[in-house]
Amino acid sequence: MVITSSADALSREAARAADAADPLAHIRGAFDLPEGTIYLDGNSLGALPKGVRARLATLVDQEWGRDLIASWNKAGWMHKPFTLGDRIGRLIGAASGQVVVCDSTSVNLFKVLAAALSLRSGRNVVVSEAGNFPTDVYMVEGVAQLKPGLVLELAGRDGTLDDLLTNDVAAVMLTEVDFRSGARHDMAAVTARIHAAGALAIWDLAHSAGAFPVALDAAGADFAVGCSYKYLNAGPGGPAYLYAAARHHGAALQPLTGWLGHADPFAFDVGFRPAAGIARFLCGTPSMLAFAPLEASLDIWDRIDMSAVRAKSVALAELFIARVDRFAAKHGLVCVTPREPAHRGSQVAFTHAQAFALIRALIAEGVVGDFRAPDILRFGLTPLTLAYEDVWRATAILEDILDSGRWRAHSAERGTEVT
Ligand SMILES: *Cc1c(COP(=O)(O)O)cnc(C)c1O
């Protein structure tokens, strides 16, 4: 009888066996990744789908170059915010007609915050979290400039979320997965508590869409926003998306009243009248050059079973954490990602006093993770492009860099570079 010890489960052979049995392994070939790099930053800028080149070439040579303005109809450009929105909708649990692709996540936050306030005009508080991604909180400050009397309260600084849920609260805006620790909210349970206080729930899905199945409709979410360039592989600055639950389409008003949110844009009326459905959340002309890579990435994502993505994501994280656990205490690494899979997204994060130099050393040796101030090493786990053996090698290299002290050759100072 063969007895498998826990050490065996963490061996390179076990990782190879897991890759051989991985139902998503064949998808990796749909992406271009540089040879020799272990890319653990797909949660910040997703890998390049091979189909992007051909889609861009068609857009440039045929749709723009030959058909010119006819492509707004002939190539369906005018409908892309909705057709691509519905394709993202499948990944985030939104029935059709509730998601549009447009603008950036920051701009879309402004729109949904203002829309939520328009539905709760008697209330003057927006609640978020002190640890939220800064742009989310900054956008509330921007909305407040236009709405004197609006108060921003931050859970984790002003109190706990439940304590802040008073009857003055118009909206609670949370990022489902914390960008530093990877900790995940229970969207359905938190949304229910927000609704019990009479407020509306706005969810930022930047680290959710493409990382695990999201169920916006089932959770009763009111609004959501997110990026396409992280787990969804739509390229640097790829367009964002916005979800508004159908029940709000009639009454919610957003202040970026551009012509494409008008009920009849081509009537060229003098006064603004909001469109009936999700279209009222559009503003100006969609950027077809930025939509093209998203279409190519969705050609891959359309075929993906999100429950398989989640299963692999959990297994990759378990392997990563278990392997680091073997040397973490000796080297002062502390796992800040929840150990319970249900409480995390698809990244693992550790604190270390020399986190910045360590990340520089890893990158120099082909393991691309990132640093988040003040002391976090962050590793994104993207199940479509990562193999179990990649996790095995990345953690072996991390251990070796720590054992050998090679990180000392790297500056501990963060310059002005993007990390
Ligand atoms: C990445 C990220 C953003 C980015 O917003 P942009 O407008 O695309 O720059 C916003 N919110 C969260 C939580 C993010 O992680």
Coordinates of C-alpha atoms and ligand atoms in Angstrom, one line a residue:
M1 CA 0.0 0.0 0.0
V2 CA 1.2 3.5 -0.9
I3 CA 0.9 6.0 1.9
T4 CA 0.8 9.6 0.7
S5 CA 2.4 11.9 3.2
S6 CA 1.4 15.6 3.3
A7 CA 4.9 16.3 2.0
D8 CA 4.2 14.3 -1.1
A9 CA 1.1 16.3 -1.7
L10 CA 3.3 19.4 -2.0
S11 CA 5.9 17.8 -4.3
R12 CA 6.7 18.7 -7.8
E13 CA 5.4 15.3 -9.0
A14 CA 2.0 15.9 -7.3
A15 CA 1.8 19.3 -9.0
R16 CA 2.5 17.7 -12.4
A17 CA -0.1 15.1 -11.7
A18 CA -2.7 17.8 -10.9
D19 CA -1.8 19.6 -14.2
A20 CA -2.3 16.3 -16.1
A21 CA -5.8 16.0 -14.6
D22 CA -6.7 19.7 -14.9
P23 CA -9.8 20.2 -17.1
L24 CA -8.7 23.8 -17.8
A25 CA -5.1 23.0 -18.8
H26 CA -5.8 23.2 -22.5
I27 CA -7.1 26.8 -22.3
R28 CA -3.6 28.1 -21.5
G29 CA -2.7 27.7 -25.2
A30 CA -5.3 30.4 -26.1
F31 CA -3.0 33.0 -24.4
D32 CA 0.4 34.3 -25.3
L33 CA 2.8 34.3 -22.3
P34 CA 6.6 34.8 -22.4
E35 CA 8.6 31.7 -22.1
G36 CA 10.2 31.2 -18.7
T37 CA 7.9 33.7 -16.9
I38 CA 5.6 32.6 -14.1
Y39 CA 3.0 35.3 -14.3
L40 CA 1.2 35.9 -11.0
D41 CA -0.1 39.4 -11.9
G42 CA -3.1 38.5 -14.0
N43 CA -5.2 40.1 -11.3
S44 CA -3.7 43.4 -12.3
L45 CA -3.2 43.1 -16.0
G46 CA -4.4 39.8 -17.5
A47 CA -2.5 37.8 -20.1
L48 CA -2.9 38.5 -23.8
P49 CA -5.4 36.3 -25.7
K50 CA -3.9 35.1 -29.0
G51 CA -7.1 36.1 -30.8
V52 CA -6.6 39.8 -30.0
R53 CA -4.3 40.4 -33.0
A54 CA -6.8 39.0 -35.5
R55 CA -9.7 40.9 -34.0
L56 CA -7.7 44.2 -34.1
A57 CA -6.7 43.5 -37.7
T58 CA -10.3 42.9 -38.7
L59 CA -11.4 46.1 -36.9
V60 CA -8.6 48.2 -38.5
D61 CA -8.4 46.7 -42.0
Q62 CA -12.0 45.9 -42.7
E63 CA -14.4 47.6 -40.3
W64 CA -12.7 50.9 -40.1
G65 CA -10.4 50.9 -43.1
R66 CA -12.9 49.7 -45.7
D67 CA -16.4 50.0 -44.3
L68 CA -15.8 53.2 -42.5
I69 CA -18.9 54.8 -40.9
A70 CA -21.1 51.9 -42.1
S71 CA -19.6 49.8 -39.4
W72 CA -21.6 51.5 -36.7
N73 CA -24.5 49.4 -38.1
K74 CA -22.9 46.7 -40.3
A75 CA -20.3 45.6 -37.7
G76 CA -22.7 46.1 -34.8
W77 CA -20.4 48.8 -33.2
M78 CA -23.5 50.6 -31.9
H79 CA -24.7 47.6 -30.0
K80 CA -21.3 46.4 -28.6
P81 CA -21.8 48.1 -25.2
F82 CA -24.9 45.8 -24.8
T83 CA -23.8 42.6 -26.6
L84 CA -20.5 42.6 -24.7
G85 CA -22.3 43.6 -21.6
D86 CA -24.5 40.5 -21.8
R87 CA -21.5 38.3 -22.4
I88 CA -19.9 39.7 -19.2
G89 CA -23.3 39.4 -17.5
R90 CA -23.1 35.6 -17.9
L91 CA -19.9 35.6 -15.8
I92 CA -21.3 37.8 -13.1
G93 CA -24.8 36.3 -12.7
A94 CA -26.7 39.1 -14.4
A95 CA -29.6 38.3 -16.7
S96 CA -29.4 40.1 -20.1
G97 CA -30.1 43.8 -20.4
Q98 CA -28.5 44.8 -17.1
V99 CA -24.8 45.2 -18.0
V100 CA -23.2 47.7 -20.3
V101 CA -19.5 48.0 -21.3
C102 CA -18.4 51.6 -21.1
D103 CA -15.9 54.1 -19.7
S104 CA -13.6 53.2 -16.8
T105 CA -14.4 51.7 -13.5
S106 CA -13.8 55.0 -11.8
V107 CA -16.2 56.9 -14.1
N108 CA -18.8 54.1 -13.7
L109 CA -18.5 54.3 -9.9
F110 CA -19.4 58.0 -10.2
K111 CA -22.5 57.1 -12.3
V112 CA -23.8 54.4 -10.0
L113 CA -23.1 56.3 -6.8
A114 CA -25.1 59.3 -8.2
A115 CA -27.8 56.9 -9.4
A116 CA -28.2 55.3 -6.0
L117 CA -28.4 58.7 -4.4
S118 CA -31.1 59.6 -6.9
L119 CA -33.2 56.7 -5.6
R120 CA -32.6 57.6 -1.9
S121 CA -32.9 61.3 -1.9
G122 CA -33.9 61.6 1.7
R123 CA -30.7 60.1 2.9
N124 CA -27.2 61.7 3.0
V125 CA -24.7 59.0 3.9
V126 CA -22.6 56.8 1.7
V127 CA -20.7 54.0 3.5
S128 CA -17.6 52.3 2.2
E129 CA -14.5 50.7 3.7
A130 CA -11.2 52.4 4.8
G131 CA -9.3 49.6 3.1
N132 CA -11.2 49.9 -0.2
F133 CA -9.3 50.6 -3.4
P134 CA -8.6 54.4 -3.2
T135 CA -10.3 55.4 -6.5
D136 CA -13.6 54.0 -5.1
V137 CA -13.4 56.2 -2.1
Y138 CA -12.1 59.2 -4.1
M139 CA -15.1 59.0 -6.4
V140 CA -17.5 59.4 -3.4
E141 CA -15.5 62.5 -2.5
G142 CA -16.1 63.8 -6.0
V143 CA -19.8 63.1 -5.9
A144 CA -19.9 64.9 -2.5
Q145 CA -18.5 68.1 -4.1
L146 CA -21.7 68.2 -6.2
K147 CA -24.0 67.2 -3.3
P148 CA -23.4 69.4 -0.3
G149 CA -24.2 67.6 2.9
L150 CA -23.3 64.2 1.6
V151 CA -21.3 62.3 4.3
L152 CA -18.8 59.5 3.6
E153 CA -18.4 57.0 6.4
L154 CA -15.7 54.3 6.2
A155 CA -16.1 50.9 7.9
G156 CA -12.8 49.9 9.6
R157 CA -12.1 53.5 10.5
D158 CA -15.4 55.1 11.6
G159 CA -16.9 51.7 12.8
T160 CA -17.9 48.3 11.7
L161 CA -20.1 48.0 8.7
D162 CA -23.2 46.9 10.7
D163 CA -22.8 49.8 13.2
L164 CA -22.8 52.3 10.3
L165 CA -26.0 50.9 8.7
T166 CA -28.3 53.6 10.1
N167 CA -31.4 55.0 8.4
D168 CA -29.4 57.9 7.0
V169 CA -27.5 55.6 4.7
A170 CA -28.4 55.9 1.0
A171 CA -25.8 53.5 -0.4
V172 CA -23.1 51.1 0.7
M173 CA -20.3 50.7 -1.9
L174 CA -17.9 47.8 -1.3
T175 CA -15.3 45.9 -3.3
E176 CA -16.2 42.3 -3.0
V177 CA -12.6 41.1 -2.8
D178 CA -10.0 43.2 -1.0
F179 CA -7.2 44.2 -3.4
R180 CA -4.6 43.8 -0.7
S181 CA -5.5 40.7 1.4
G182 CA -7.8 39.0 -1.1
A183 CA -10.5 38.7 1.7
R184 CA -14.0 38.3 0.2
H185 CA -17.3 39.6 1.4
D186 CA -20.4 37.3 1.4
M187 CA -22.2 39.4 -1.2
A188 CA -25.7 37.9 -0.6
A189 CA -25.5 38.2 3.2
V190 CA -24.0 41.7 3.2
T191 CA -26.5 42.9 0.5
A192 CA -29.4 41.6 2.7
R193 CA -28.1 43.6 5.7
I194 CA -27.7 46.7 3.6
H195 CA -31.3 46.3 2.3
A196 CA -32.6 45.7 5.8
A197 CA -31.3 49.2 6.6
G198 CA -33.1 50.6 3.6
A199 CA -30.0 51.4 1.7
L200 CA -28.7 50.3 -1.8
A201 CA -25.8 47.9 -2.4
I202 CA -23.1 48.9 -4.9
W203 CA -20.4 46.2 -5.6
D204 CA -17.1 46.7 -7.2
L205 CA -16.2 43.4 -9.0
A206 CA -12.6 44.3 -10.0
H207 CA -11.2 41.2 -8.4
S208 CA -14.3 39.0 -8.8
A209 CA -15.3 38.8 -12.5
G210 CA -13.3 36.1 -14.1
A211 CA -11.9 35.0 -10.7
F212 CA -15.0 33.0 -9.5
P213 CA -18.7 32.8 -10.3
V214 CA -20.5 36.0 -9.2
A215 CA -24.3 36.0 -8.7
L216 CA -25.4 39.6 -8.8
D217 CA -29.1 39.0 -9.5
A218 CA -29.3 36.2 -7.0
A219 CA -27.6 38.3 -4.3
G220 CA -30.1 41.2 -4.9
A221 CA -27.3 43.6 -5.8
D222 CA -28.5 47.0 -6.9
F223 CA -25.5 48.2 -8.9
A224 CA -22.0 46.9 -9.7
V225 CA -19.0 48.0 -11.6
G226 CA -15.7 46.3 -12.7
C227 CA -12.7 46.2 -14.9
S228 CA -12.1 44.1 -18.0
Y229 CA -8.3 44.3 -18.0
K230 CA -7.6 42.2 -14.8
Y231 CA -9.0 38.6 -14.7
L232 CA -10.9 39.2 -18.0
N233 CA -7.8 39.7 -20.2
A234 CA -9.1 42.7 -22.2
G235 CA -5.7 44.5 -22.2
P236 CA -4.3 47.7 -20.7
G237 CA -7.1 50.2 -20.1
G238 CA -9.7 47.9 -21.5
P239 CA -13.3 49.2 -21.1
A240 CA -15.1 48.8 -17.8
Y241 CA -18.6 47.6 -17.2
L242 CA -21.6 48.7 -15.2
Y243 CA -24.5 46.6 -13.9
A244 CA -27.8 48.1 -12.8
A245 CA -30.6 45.8 -11.6
A246 CA -33.6 46.0 -14.0
R247 CA -35.9 47.2 -11.2
H248 CA -33.9 50.5 -11.1
H249 CA -33.9 51.2 -14.8
G250 CA -37.0 53.4 -14.6
A251 CA -36.2 55.7 -11.8
A252 CA -32.4 55.8 -11.4
L253 CA -30.8 58.9 -12.8
Q254 CA -27.1 59.4 -13.5
P255 CA -25.6 62.8 -14.1
L256 CA -23.3 62.1 -17.0
T257 CA -26.1 62.7 -19.4
G258 CA -24.3 62.2 -22.7
W259 CA -26.2 61.6 -25.9
L260 CA -25.8 57.8 -25.9
G261 CA -27.8 57.7 -22.7
H262 CA -30.6 59.6 -24.4
A263 CA -33.9 57.9 -25.2
D264 CA -33.4 58.8 -28.9
P265 CA -29.8 59.9 -29.6
F266 CA -30.3 60.4 -33.3
A267 CA -33.3 62.6 -32.9
F268 CA -30.7 65.2 -31.8
D269 CA -33.3 66.8 -29.4
V270 CA -32.4 69.8 -27.4
G271 CA -33.4 68.4 -24.0
F272 CA -32.1 65.3 -22.3
R273 CA -34.5 62.4 -21.8
P274 CA -33.0 59.2 -20.3
A275 CA -33.2 56.0 -22.3
A276 CA -35.6 53.4 -20.9
G277 CA -33.3 50.5 -20.0
I278 CA -29.7 50.0 -19.1
A279 CA -28.8 52.5 -22.0
R280 CA -29.3 55.4 -19.7
F281 CA -26.0 54.5 -18.0
L282 CA -24.1 55.2 -21.2
C283 CA -22.5 58.5 -21.8
G284 CA -20.5 59.0 -25.0
T285 CA -19.2 57.1 -28.0
P286 CA -17.8 53.7 -27.1
S287 CA -14.1 53.2 -28.0
M288 CA -14.1 50.4 -30.6
L289 CA -10.3 50.1 -30.5
A290 CA -10.5 49.2 -26.8
F291 CA -13.5 46.9 -27.3
A292 CA -11.8 44.7 -29.8
P293 CA -9.4 43.0 -27.4
L294 CA -12.3 42.5 -25.0
E295 CA -14.3 40.7 -27.7
A296 CA -11.3 38.4 -28.3
S297 CA -11.0 37.6 -24.6
L298 CA -14.7 37.0 -24.3
D299 CA -14.4 34.5 -27.2
I300 CA -12.4 32.5 -24.7
W301 CA -14.5 33.3 -21.6
D302 CA -17.8 32.4 -23.3
R303 CA -16.6 28.8 -23.3
I304 CA -15.5 28.7 -19.7
D305 CA -17.4 27.1 -16.8
M306 CA -16.9 29.4 -13.9
S307 CA -17.3 26.6 -11.3
A308 CA -14.2 24.9 -12.9
V309 CA -12.4 28.2 -12.6
R310 CA -13.3 28.5 -8.9
A311 CA -12.3 24.9 -8.2
K312 CA -8.9 25.3 -9.7
S313 CA -8.4 28.8 -8.1
V314 CA -9.1 27.2 -4.6
A315 CA -6.7 24.4 -5.3
L316 CA -3.9 26.7 -6.6
A317 CA -4.3 28.9 -3.5
E318 CA -4.3 25.9 -1.1
L319 CA -1.0 24.7 -2.7
F320 CA 0.6 28.1 -2.6
I321 CA -0.3 28.7 1.0
A322 CA 0.7 25.2 2.1
R323 CA 4.1 25.4 0.4
V324 CA 4.8 28.9 1.9
D325 CA 3.7 27.7 5.3
R326 CA 6.8 25.4 5.4
F327 CA 9.2 28.3 5.5
A328 CA 7.0 31.3 6.4
A329 CA 7.8 31.5 10.2
K330 CA 11.5 31.0 9.7
H331 CA 11.6 34.0 7.3
G332 CA 9.0 36.3 8.8
L333 CA 6.3 35.9 6.1
V334 CA 2.8 36.2 7.3
C335 CA -0.2 35.1 5.2
V336 CA -2.8 37.8 5.3
T337 CA -5.3 36.0 3.0
P338 CA -8.1 34.1 4.8
R339 CA -7.3 30.4 5.0
E340 CA -10.9 29.5 4.6
P341 CA -11.5 29.3 0.8
A342 CA -15.0 30.7 1.0
H343 CA -13.6 33.9 2.5
R344 CA -11.2 34.7 -0.2
G345 CA -11.0 35.6 -3.9
S346 CA -8.3 34.4 -6.3
Q347 CA -5.1 35.8 -4.9
V348 CA -2.8 35.2 -2.0
A349 CA -0.9 37.9 0.0
F350 CA 1.8 37.8 2.6
T351 CA 3.4 40.6 4.6
H352 CA 7.1 40.8 5.0
A353 CA 9.4 43.6 6.3
Q354 CA 11.3 43.5 3.1
A355 CA 8.3 42.9 0.8
F356 CA 9.5 45.4 -1.9
A357 CA 13.0 44.0 -2.2
L358 CA 11.6 40.5 -2.2
I359 CA 9.2 41.2 -5.1
R360 CA 12.0 42.8 -7.1
A361 CA 14.1 39.7 -6.5
L362 CA 11.3 37.4 -7.6
I363 CA 10.7 39.4 -10.8
A364 CA 14.4 39.3 -11.6
E365 CA 14.1 35.5 -11.4
G366 CA 11.0 35.3 -13.6
V367 CA 8.3 35.2 -11.0
V368 CA 6.0 38.2 -11.5
G369 CA 4.0 39.1 -8.5
D370 CA 3.4 42.6 -7.1
F371 CA 4.0 44.8 -4.1
R372 CA 1.3 46.7 -2.3
A373 CA 2.3 49.3 0.2
P374 CA 3.3 49.2 2.9
D375 CA 4.5 45.6 3.2
I376 CA 2.5 43.2 1.1
L377 CA 3.6 40.6 -1.5
R378 CA 0.6 39.8 -3.7
F379 CA 0.2 36.9 -6.0
G380 CA -2.8 36.7 -8.4
L381 CA -3.9 33.2 -9.3
T382 CA -5.5 33.1 -12.8
P383 CA -6.7 29.5 -13.4
L384 CA -6.8 29.9 -17.2
T385 CA -3.1 30.6 -17.5
L386 CA -1.5 29.1 -14.5
A387 CA -0.4 25.5 -13.9
Y388 CA 0.0 23.8 -10.6
E389 CA 3.7 23.3 -11.4
D390 CA 4.0 27.1 -11.8
V391 CA 2.9 27.5 -8.2
W392 CA 5.3 24.8 -7.2
R393 CA 8.2 26.6 -9.0
A394 CA 7.2 30.1 -7.8
T395 CA 7.2 29.0 -4.2
A396 CA 10.4 27.1 -4.6
I397 CA 12.1 30.2 -6.0
L398 CA 10.7 32.4 -3.2
E399 CA 12.0 29.9 -0.6
D400 CA 15.4 29.9 -2.3
I401 CA 15.6 33.7 -2.5
L402 CA 14.9 33.9 1.3
D403 CA 17.2 31.1 2.3
S404 CA 20.1 32.5 0.2
G405 CA 19.4 36.2 1.1
R406 CA 19.5 37.1 -2.6
W407 CA 16.8 39.7 -2.0
R408 CA 19.5 41.8 -0.3
A409 CA 20.8 42.7 -3.8
H410 CA 17.6 44.5 -4.6
S411 CA 16.7 48.0 -3.5
A412 CA 14.2 48.3 -0.6
E413 CA 13.1 51.7 -2.0
R414 CA 10.0 52.0 -4.1
G415 CA 10.7 54.6 -6.8
T416 CA 8.1 56.1 -9.1
E417 CA 7.6 53.0 -11.2
V418 CA 4.2 51.3 -11.4
T419 CA 4.4 48.1 -9.3
Ligands
LIG1 C1 -8.3 48.0 -10.4 C2 -9.4 48.6 -9.6 C3 -10.0 49.8 -10.0 C4 -9.5 50.5 -11.3 O1 -10.3 51.6 -11.7 P1 -9.9 52.3 -13.1 O2 -10.9 53.3 -13.3 O3 -10.0 51.2 -14.1 O4 -8.5 52.7 -13.0 C5 -11.1 50.3 -9.3 N1 -11.5 49.7 -8.2 C6 -10.9 48.5 -7.7 C7 -11.4 47.9 -6.5 C8 -9.8 48.0 -8.4 O5 -9.2 46.9 -8.0

